Amino acid sequence: MNITQPHTYYFKDDGNIPNNKLPLLIYHGAFKVSGQDGAACLEKRFAENNWTNSWRNGVFPYHHYHSITHEVLGVYAGHALLHMGGELGEKLNVSAGDVLVIPAGVGHKKLKASADFAVVGAYPDGRDYDILRGQAGDRPRALENIRKVPIPLLDPVWGSEKGLSKIWK
């Protein structure tokens, strides 16, 4: 892994997407291996740091968030433009080698992507996840859920040395 200091992005509650006081972390160019070997490398690294319940796919083309867990996405193929933080958030380019650590409540959506765009996703402690889309009826339960999500002991890339272990204190 070519581990760099992550970029941090803070998003405010926009009325639909609650977001989180914790920042989104993006490690650009965190690893060099791509394709299926890259996916396996990411799954192994995430599991070593107790981010499991992993899957391989893409990112939904609509705003959504998870209220019961944080999520890590490791891009192992292609590139994409993601809209993070809801409609009032930021549009960010990601490509193979990048890792995103998404706090519970932070909205994410794929705007456009290369045909080969693919990610590995995982959750701290192998937690289950929900998919919420910012509907009015979701809000009270979602806000309560987000408050209860614990900060993971280990960063999915760096473990206990750096990353969220230091930034999300």
JSON list of C-alpha atoms in Angstrom, two decimals:
[
{"chain": "A", "resi": 1, "resn": "MET", "atom": "CA", "xyz": [0.00, 0.00, 0.00]},
{"chain": "A", "resi": 2, "resn": "ASN", "atom": "CA", "xyz": [1.19, 3.49, -0.90]},
{"chain": "A", "resi": 3, "resn": "ILE", "atom": "CA", "xyz": [-0.45, 5.15, 2.09]},
{"chain": "A", "resi": 4, "resn": "THR", "atom": "CA", "xyz": [-0.82, 8.92, 2.10]},
{"chain": "A", "resi": 5, "resn": "GLN", "atom": "CA", "xyz": [-2.47, 11.33, 4.51]},
{"chain": "A", "resi": 6, "resn": "PRO", "atom": "CA", "xyz": [-6.20, 11.35, 3.70]},
{"chain": "A", "resi": 7, "resn": "HIS", "atom": "CA", "xyz": [-8.05, 14.40, 2.43]},
{"chain": "A", "resi": 8, "resn": "THR", "atom": "CA", "xyz": [-10.89, 15.36, 4.76]},
{"chain": "A", "resi": 9, "resn": "TYR", "atom": "CA", "xyz": [-14.31, 16.68, 3.74]},
{"chain": "A", "resi": 10, "resn": "TYR", "atom": "CA", "xyz": [-16.96, 17.95, 6.14]},
{"chain": "A", "resi": 11, "resn": "PHE", "atom": "CA", "xyz": [-20.64, 18.10, 5.18]},
{"chain": "A", "resi": 12, "resn": "LYS", "atom": "CA", "xyz": [-23.51, 19.79, 6.99]},
{"chain": "A", "resi": 13, "resn": "ASP", "atom": "CA", "xyz": [-27.00, 18.36, 7.36]},
{"chain": "A", "resi": 14, "resn": "ASP", "atom": "CA", "xyz": [-28.88, 19.54, 4.27]},
{"chain": "A", "resi": 15, "resn": "GLY", "atom": "CA", "xyz": [-32.36, 18.69, 5.54]},
{"chain": "A", "resi": 16, "resn": "ASN", "atom": "CA", "xyz": [-32.53, 15.45, 3.54]},
{"chain": "A", "resi": 17, "resn": "ILE", "atom": "CA", "xyz": [-29.12, 13.89, 4.03]},
{"chain": "A", "resi": 18, "resn": "PRO", "atom": "CA", "xyz": [-28.05, 14.18, 7.69]},
{"chain": "A", "resi": 19, "resn": "ASN", "atom": "CA", "xyz": [-24.30, 13.76, 7.07]},
{"chain": "A", "resi": 20, "resn": "ASN", "atom": "CA", "xyz": [-22.05, 13.62, 10.13]},
{"chain": "A", "resi": 21, "resn": "LYS", "atom": "CA", "xyz": [-19.74, 15.81, 12.24]},
{"chain": "A", "resi": 22, "resn": "LEU", "atom": "CA", "xyz": [-17.01, 13.28, 11.35]},
{"chain": "A", "resi": 23, "resn": "PRO", "atom": "CA", "xyz": [-15.27, 13.99, 8.04]},
{"chain": "A", "resi": 24, "resn": "LEU", "atom": "CA", "xyz": [-15.25, 11.86, 4.93]},
{"chain": "A", "resi": 25, "resn": "LEU", "atom": "CA", "xyz": [-11.68, 10.60, 4.41]},
{"chain": "A", "resi": 26, "resn": "ILE", "atom": "CA", "xyz": [-10.22, 9.98, 0.96]},
{"chain": "A", "resi": 27, "resn": "TYR", "atom": "CA", "xyz": [-6.85, 8.32, 0.51]},
{"chain": "A", "resi": 28, "resn": "HIS", "atom": "CA", "xyz": [-5.87, 9.11, -3.08]},
{"chain": "A", "resi": 29, "resn": "GLY", "atom": "CA", "xyz": [-3.50, 6.55, -4.59]},
{"chain": "A", "resi": 30, "resn": "ALA", "atom": "CA", "xyz": [-3.46, 4.38, -1.48]},
{"chain": "A", "resi": 31, "resn": "PHE", "atom": "CA", "xyz": [-2.61, 1.24, -3.45]},
{"chain": "A", "resi": 32, "resn": "LYS", "atom": "CA", "xyz": [-1.20, 0.34, -6.87]},
{"chain": "A", "resi": 33, "resn": "VAL", "atom": "CA", "xyz": [-2.69, -3.09, -7.62]},
{"chain": "A", "resi": 34, "resn": "SER", "atom": "CA", "xyz": [-5.86, -2.93, -9.75]},
{"chain": "A", "resi": 35, "resn": "GLY", "atom": "CA", "xyz": [-8.41, -5.33, -11.18]},
{"chain": "A", "resi": 36, "resn": "GLN", "atom": "CA", "xyz": [-9.30, -8.55, -9.37]},
{"chain": "A", "resi": 37, "resn": "ASP", "atom": "CA", "xyz": [-5.88, -8.65, -7.67]},
{"chain": "A", "resi": 38, "resn": "GLY", "atom": "CA", "xyz": [-6.57, -5.15, -6.37]},
{"chain": "A", "resi": 39, "resn": "ALA", "atom": "CA", "xyz": [-9.99, -6.22, -5.07]},
{"chain": "A", "resi": 40, "resn": "ALA", "atom": "CA", "xyz": [-8.43, -9.15, -3.23]},
{"chain": "A", "resi": 41, "resn": "CYS", "atom": "CA", "xyz": [-5.69, -6.89, -1.81]},
{"chain": "A", "resi": 42, "resn": "LEU", "atom": "CA", "xyz": [-8.32, -4.45, -0.51]},
{"chain": "A", "resi": 43, "resn": "GLU", "atom": "CA", "xyz": [-10.45, -7.19, 1.03]},
{"chain": "A", "resi": 44, "resn": "LYS", "atom": "CA", "xyz": [-7.39, -8.56, 2.80]},
{"chain": "A", "resi": 45, "resn": "ARG", "atom": "CA", "xyz": [-6.22, -5.15, 4.08]},
{"chain": "A", "resi": 46, "resn": "PHE", "atom": "CA", "xyz": [-9.72, -4.17, 5.25]},
{"chain": "A", "resi": 47, "resn": "ALA", "atom": "CA", "xyz": [-10.18, -7.53, 7.02]},
{"chain": "A", "resi": 48, "resn": "GLU", "atom": "CA", "xyz": [-6.78, -7.18, 8.75]},
{"chain": "A", "resi": 49, "resn": "ASN", "atom": "CA", "xyz": [-8.16, -3.96, 10.24]},
{"chain": "A", "resi": 50, "resn": "ASN", "atom": "CA", "xyz": [-11.54, -5.50, 11.16]},
{"chain": "A", "resi": 51, "resn": "TRP", "atom": "CA", "xyz": [-13.55, -3.96, 8.30]},
{"chain": "A", "resi": 52, "resn": "THR", "atom": "CA", "xyz": [-15.43, -6.98, 6.96]},
{"chain": "A", "resi": 53, "resn": "ASN", "atom": "CA", "xyz": [-18.83, -8.02, 5.54]},
{"chain": "A", "resi": 54, "resn": "SER", "atom": "CA", "xyz": [-17.28, -6.97, 2.24]},
{"chain": "A", "resi": 55, "resn": "TRP", "atom": "CA", "xyz": [-18.79, -6.91, -1.23]},
{"chain": "A", "resi": 56, "resn": "ARG", "atom": "CA", "xyz": [-17.72, -5.98, -4.77]},
{"chain": "A", "resi": 57, "resn": "ASN", "atom": "CA", "xyz": [-19.81, -3.79, -7.07]},
{"chain": "A", "resi": 58, "resn": "GLY", "atom": "CA", "xyz": [-20.21, -0.07, -7.74]},
{"chain": "A", "resi": 59, "resn": "VAL", "atom": "CA", "xyz": [-21.94, 2.93, -6.18]},
{"chain": "A", "resi": 60, "resn": "PHE", "atom": "CA", "xyz": [-25.68, 3.55, -6.52]},
{"chain": "A", "resi": 61, "resn": "PRO", "atom": "CA", "xyz": [-26.65, 6.35, -8.95]},
{"chain": "A", "resi": 62, "resn": "TYR", "atom": "CA", "xyz": [-28.86, 8.04, -6.35]},
{"chain": "A", "resi": 63, "resn": "HIS", "atom": "CA", "xyz": [-28.17, 9.81, -3.06]},
{"chain": "A", "resi": 64, "resn": "HIS", "atom": "CA", "xyz": [-28.16, 7.38, -0.17]},
{"chain": "A", "resi": 65, "resn": "TYR", "atom": "CA", "xyz": [-26.52, 6.91, 3.20]},
{"chain": "A", "resi": 66, "resn": "HIS", "atom": "CA", "xyz": [-26.15, 4.36, 5.96]},
{"chain": "A", "resi": 67, "resn": "SER", "atom": "CA", "xyz": [-27.43, 5.22, 9.43]},
{"chain": "A", "resi": 68, "resn": "ILE", "atom": "CA", "xyz": [-26.21, 2.16, 11.34]},
{"chain": "A", "resi": 69, "resn": "THR", "atom": "CA", "xyz": [-22.59, 1.93, 10.21]},
{"chain": "A", "resi": 70, "resn": "HIS", "atom": "CA", "xyz": [-19.63, 3.65, 8.62]},
{"chain": "A", "resi": 71, "resn": "GLU", "atom": "CA", "xyz": [-18.46, 2.31, 5.25]},
{"chain": "A", "resi": 72, "resn": "VAL", "atom": "CA", "xyz": [-15.18, 1.99, 3.39]},
{"chain": "A", "resi": 73, "resn": "LEU", "atom": "CA", "xyz": [-15.00, 1.92, -0.42]},
{"chain": "A", "resi": 74, "resn": "GLY", "atom": "CA", "xyz": [-11.81, 0.90, -2.17]},
{"chain": "A", "resi": 75, "resn": "VAL", "atom": "CA", "xyz": [-11.73, 1.64, -5.91]},
{"chain": "A", "resi": 76, "resn": "TYR", "atom": "CA", "xyz": [-10.04, -1.28, -7.64]},
{"chain": "A", "resi": 77, "resn": "ALA", "atom": "CA", "xyz": [-10.93, -0.51, -11.27]},
{"chain": "A", "resi": 78, "resn": "GLY", "atom": "CA", "xyz": [-11.82, 2.50, -13.39]},
{"chain": "A", "resi": 79, "resn": "HIS", "atom": "CA", "xyz": [-12.78, 5.97, -12.27]},
{"chain": "A", "resi": 80, "resn": "ALA", "atom": "CA", "xyz": [-15.91, 7.89, -11.31]},
{"chain": "A", "resi": 81, "resn": "LEU", "atom": "CA", "xyz": [-17.35, 11.23, -10.34]},
{"chain": "A", "resi": 82, "resn": "LEU", "atom": "CA", "xyz": [-19.11, 10.82, -7.00]},
{"chain": "A", "resi": 83, "resn": "HIS", "atom": "CA", "xyz": [-21.41, 13.34, -5.34]},
{"chain": "A", "resi": 84, "resn": "MET", "atom": "CA", "xyz": [-20.68, 13.20, -1.63]},
{"chain": "A", "resi": 85, "resn": "GLY", "atom": "CA", "xyz": [-22.68, 14.85, 1.16]},
{"chain": "A", "resi": 86, "resn": "GLY", "atom": "CA", "xyz": [-26.03, 15.21, -0.65]},
{"chain": "A", "resi": 87, "resn": "GLU", "atom": "CA", "xyz": [-27.14, 17.88, -3.11]},
{"chain": "A", "resi": 88, "resn": "LEU", "atom": "CA", "xyz": [-25.22, 20.58, -1.24]},
{"chain": "A", "resi": 89, "resn": "GLY", "atom": "CA", "xyz": [-22.10, 18.43, -0.96]},
{"chain": "A", "resi": 90, "resn": "GLU", "atom": "CA", "xyz": [-19.09, 18.09, -3.25]},
{"chain": "A", "resi": 91, "resn": "LYS", "atom": "CA", "xyz": [-18.46, 16.32, -6.53]},
{"chain": "A", "resi": 92, "resn": "LEU", "atom": "CA", "xyz": [-15.24, 14.34, -6.23]},
{"chain": "A", "resi": 93, "resn": "ASN", "atom": "CA", "xyz": [-13.25, 12.35, -8.76]},
{"chain": "A", "resi": 94, "resn": "VAL", "atom": "CA", "xyz": [-12.00, 8.96, -7.63]},
{"chain": "A", "resi": 95, "resn": "SER", "atom": "CA", "xyz": [-9.99, 6.35, -9.49]},
{"chain": "A", "resi": 96, "resn": "ALA", "atom": "CA", "xyz": [-8.40, 2.94, -9.06]},
{"chain": "A", "resi": 97, "resn": "GLY", "atom": "CA", "xyz": [-6.13, 3.07, -6.02]},
{"chain": "A", "resi": 98, "resn": "ASP", "atom": "CA", "xyz": [-8.32, 5.43, -3.99]},
{"chain": "A", "resi": 99, "resn": "VAL", "atom": "CA", "xyz": [-9.98, 4.53, -0.67]},
{"chain": "A", "resi": 100, "resn": "LEU", "atom": "CA", "xyz": [-12.94, 6.43, 0.83]},
{"chain": "A", "resi": 101, "resn": "VAL", "atom": "CA", "xyz": [-13.96, 6.14, 4.48]},
{"chain": "A", "resi": 102, "resn": "ILE", "atom": "CA", "xyz": [-17.56, 7.32, 4.71]},
{"chain": "A", "resi": 103, "resn": "PRO", "atom": "CA", "xyz": [-19.00, 8.19, 8.13]},
{"chain": "A", "resi": 104, "resn": "ALA", "atom": "CA", "xyz": [-22.51, 7.00, 8.96]},
{"chain": "A", "resi": 105, "resn": "GLY", "atom": "CA", "xyz": [-25.05, 9.48, 7.60]},
{"chain": "A", "resi": 106, "resn": "VAL", "atom": "CA", "xyz": [-22.86, 10.90, 4.83]},
{"chain": "A", "resi": 107, "resn": "GLY", "atom": "CA", "xyz": [-24.65, 10.80, 1.49]},
{"chain": "A", "resi": 108, "resn": "HIS", "atom": "CA", "xyz": [-23.02, 9.36, -1.58]},
{"chain": "A", "resi": 109, "resn": "LYS", "atom": "CA", "xyz": [-24.06, 8.93, -5.20]},
{"chain": "A", "resi": 110, "resn": "LYS", "atom": "CA", "xyz": [-22.38, 8.02, -8.48]},
{"chain": "A", "resi": 111, "resn": "LEU", "atom": "CA", "xyz": [-22.80, 10.76, -11.11]},
{"chain": "A", "resi": 112, "resn": "LYS", "atom": "CA", "xyz": [-20.78, 9.14, -13.87]},
{"chain": "A", "resi": 113, "resn": "ALA", "atom": "CA", "xyz": [-18.18, 6.42, -14.19]},
{"chain": "A", "resi": 114, "resn": "SER", "atom": "CA", "xyz": [-16.03, 4.49, -16.60]},
{"chain": "A", "resi": 115, "resn": "ALA", "atom": "CA", "xyz": [-17.51, 1.20, -17.80]},
{"chain": "A", "resi": 116, "resn": "ASP", "atom": "CA", "xyz": [-15.04, -0.74, -15.65]},
{"chain": "A", "resi": 117, "resn": "PHE", "atom": "CA", "xyz": [-15.58, 1.25, -12.41]},
{"chain": "A", "resi": 118, "resn": "ALA", "atom": "CA", "xyz": [-15.70, -1.11, -9.42]},
{"chain": "A", "resi": 119, "resn": "VAL", "atom": "CA", "xyz": [-15.24, -0.91, -5.66]},
{"chain": "A", "resi": 120, "resn": "VAL", "atom": "CA", "xyz": [-14.85, -3.16, -2.64]},
{"chain": "A", "resi": 121, "resn": "GLY", "atom": "CA", "xyz": [-17.06, -2.06, 0.23]},
{"chain": "A", "resi": 122, "resn": "ALA", "atom": "CA", "xyz": [-16.79, -3.14, 3.88]},
{"chain": "A", "resi": 123, "resn": "TYR", "atom": "CA", "xyz": [-17.95, -2.17, 7.36]},
{"chain": "A", "resi": 124, "resn": "PRO", "atom": "CA", "xyz": [-16.21, -1.91, 10.74]},
{"chain": "A", "resi": 125, "resn": "ASP", "atom": "CA", "xyz": [-16.65, -5.03, 12.87]},
{"chain": "A", "resi": 126, "resn": "GLY", "atom": "CA", "xyz": [-18.54, -6.62, 9.96]},
{"chain": "A", "resi": 127, "resn": "ARG", "atom": "CA", "xyz": [-21.59, -4.54, 10.84]},
{"chain": "A", "resi": 128, "resn": "ASP", "atom": "CA", "xyz": [-24.79, -4.82, 8.86]},
{"chain": "A", "resi": 129, "resn": "TYR", "atom": "CA", "xyz": [-25.93, -1.78, 6.87]},
{"chain": "A", "resi": 130, "resn": "ASP", "atom": "CA", "xyz": [-29.12, -0.04, 5.86]},
{"chain": "A", "resi": 131, "resn": "ILE", "atom": "CA", "xyz": [-29.78, 2.07, 2.78]},
{"chain": "A", "resi": 132, "resn": "LEU", "atom": "CA", "xyz": [-31.65, 5.32, 3.37]},
{"chain": "A", "resi": 133, "resn": "ARG", "atom": "CA", "xyz": [-32.42, 7.91, 0.70]},
{"chain": "A", "resi": 134, "resn": "GLY", "atom": "CA", "xyz": [-33.25, 11.01, 2.70]},
{"chain": "A", "resi": 135, "resn": "GLN", "atom": "CA", "xyz": [-36.98, 10.46, 2.99]},
{"chain": "A", "resi": 136, "resn": "ALA", "atom": "CA", "xyz": [-38.75, 12.59, 5.63]},
{"chain": "A", "resi": 137, "resn": "GLY", "atom": "CA", "xyz": [-39.99, 9.57, 7.60]},
{"chain": "A", "resi": 138, "resn": "ASP", "atom": "CA", "xyz": [-36.46, 8.18, 7.93]},
{"chain": "A", "resi": 139, "resn": "ARG", "atom": "CA", "xyz": [-35.05, 11.18, 9.73]},
{"chain": "A", "resi": 140, "resn": "PRO", "atom": "CA", "xyz": [-35.86, 10.72, 13.45]},
{"chain": "A", "resi": 141, "resn": "ARG", "atom": "CA", "xyz": [-34.72, 7.08, 13.49]},
{"chain": "A", "resi": 142, "resn": "ALA", "atom": "CA", "xyz": [-31.73, 7.82, 11.26]},
{"chain": "A", "resi": 143, "resn": "LEU", "atom": "CA", "xyz": [-30.46, 10.65, 13.47]},
{"chain": "A", "resi": 144, "resn": "GLU", "atom": "CA", "xyz": [-30.72, 8.45, 16.56]},
{"chain": "A", "resi": 145, "resn": "ASN", "atom": "CA", "xyz": [-28.97, 5.58, 14.76]},
{"chain": "A", "resi": 146, "resn": "ILE", "atom": "CA", "xyz": [-26.11, 7.80, 13.56]},
{"chain": "A", "resi": 147, "resn": "ARG", "atom": "CA", "xyz": [-25.49, 9.08, 17.09]},
{"chain": "A", "resi": 148, "resn": "LYS", "atom": "CA", "xyz": [-25.12, 5.48, 18.30]},
{"chain": "A", "resi": 149, "resn": "VAL", "atom": "CA", "xyz": [-22.60, 4.30, 15.68]},
{"chain": "A", "resi": 150, "resn": "PRO", "atom": "CA", "xyz": [-19.27, 3.79, 17.45]},
{"chain": "A", "resi": 151, "resn": "ILE", "atom": "CA", "xyz": [-16.01, 5.11, 16.08]},
{"chain": "A", "resi": 152, "resn": "PRO", "atom": "CA", "xyz": [-14.02, 2.11, 14.84]},
{"chain": "A", "resi": 153, "resn": "LEU", "atom": "CA", "xyz": [-10.86, 1.19, 16.69]},
{"chain": "A", "resi": 154, "resn": "LEU", "atom": "CA", "xyz": [-8.94, 0.75, 13.45]},
{"chain": "A", "resi": 155, "resn": "ASP", "atom": "CA", "xyz": [-8.66, 2.70, 10.22]},
{"chain": "A", "resi": 156, "resn": "PRO", "atom": "CA", "xyz": [-9.35, 0.31, 7.29]},
{"chain": "A", "resi": 157, "resn": "VAL", "atom": "CA", "xyz": [-6.06, 1.27, 5.60]},
{"chain": "A", "resi": 158, "resn": "TRP", "atom": "CA", "xyz": [-3.68, 2.28, 8.41]},
{"chain": "A", "resi": 159, "resn": "GLY", "atom": "CA", "xyz": [-4.98, 0.31, 11.37]},
{"chain": "A", "resi": 160, "resn": "SER", "atom": "CA", "xyz": [-4.25, 2.06, 14.66]},
{"chain": "A", "resi": 161, "resn": "GLU", "atom": "CA", "xyz": [-1.34, 4.19, 13.41]},
{"chain": "A", "resi": 162, "resn": "LYS", "atom": "CA", "xyz": [-3.05, 7.06, 11.56]},
{"chain": "A", "resi": 163, "resn": "GLY", "atom": "CA", "xyz": [-6.16, 7.99, 9.63]},
{"chain": "A", "resi": 164, "resn": "LEU", "atom": "CA", "xyz": [-9.51, 7.83, 11.35]},
{"chain": "A", "resi": 165, "resn": "SER", "atom": "CA", "xyz": [-7.83, 6.49, 14.49]},
{"chain": "A", "resi": 166, "resn": "LYS", "atom": "CA", "xyz": [-6.36, 10.00, 14.93]},
{"chain": "A", "resi": 167, "resn": "ILE", "atom": "CA", "xyz": [-8.75, 12.21, 12.91]},
{"chain": "A", "resi": 168, "resn": "TRP", "atom": "CA", "xyz": [-12.08, 10.85, 14.24]},
{"chain": "A", "resi": 169, "resn": "LYS", "atom": "CA", "xyz": [-11.15, 11.11, 17.95]}
]
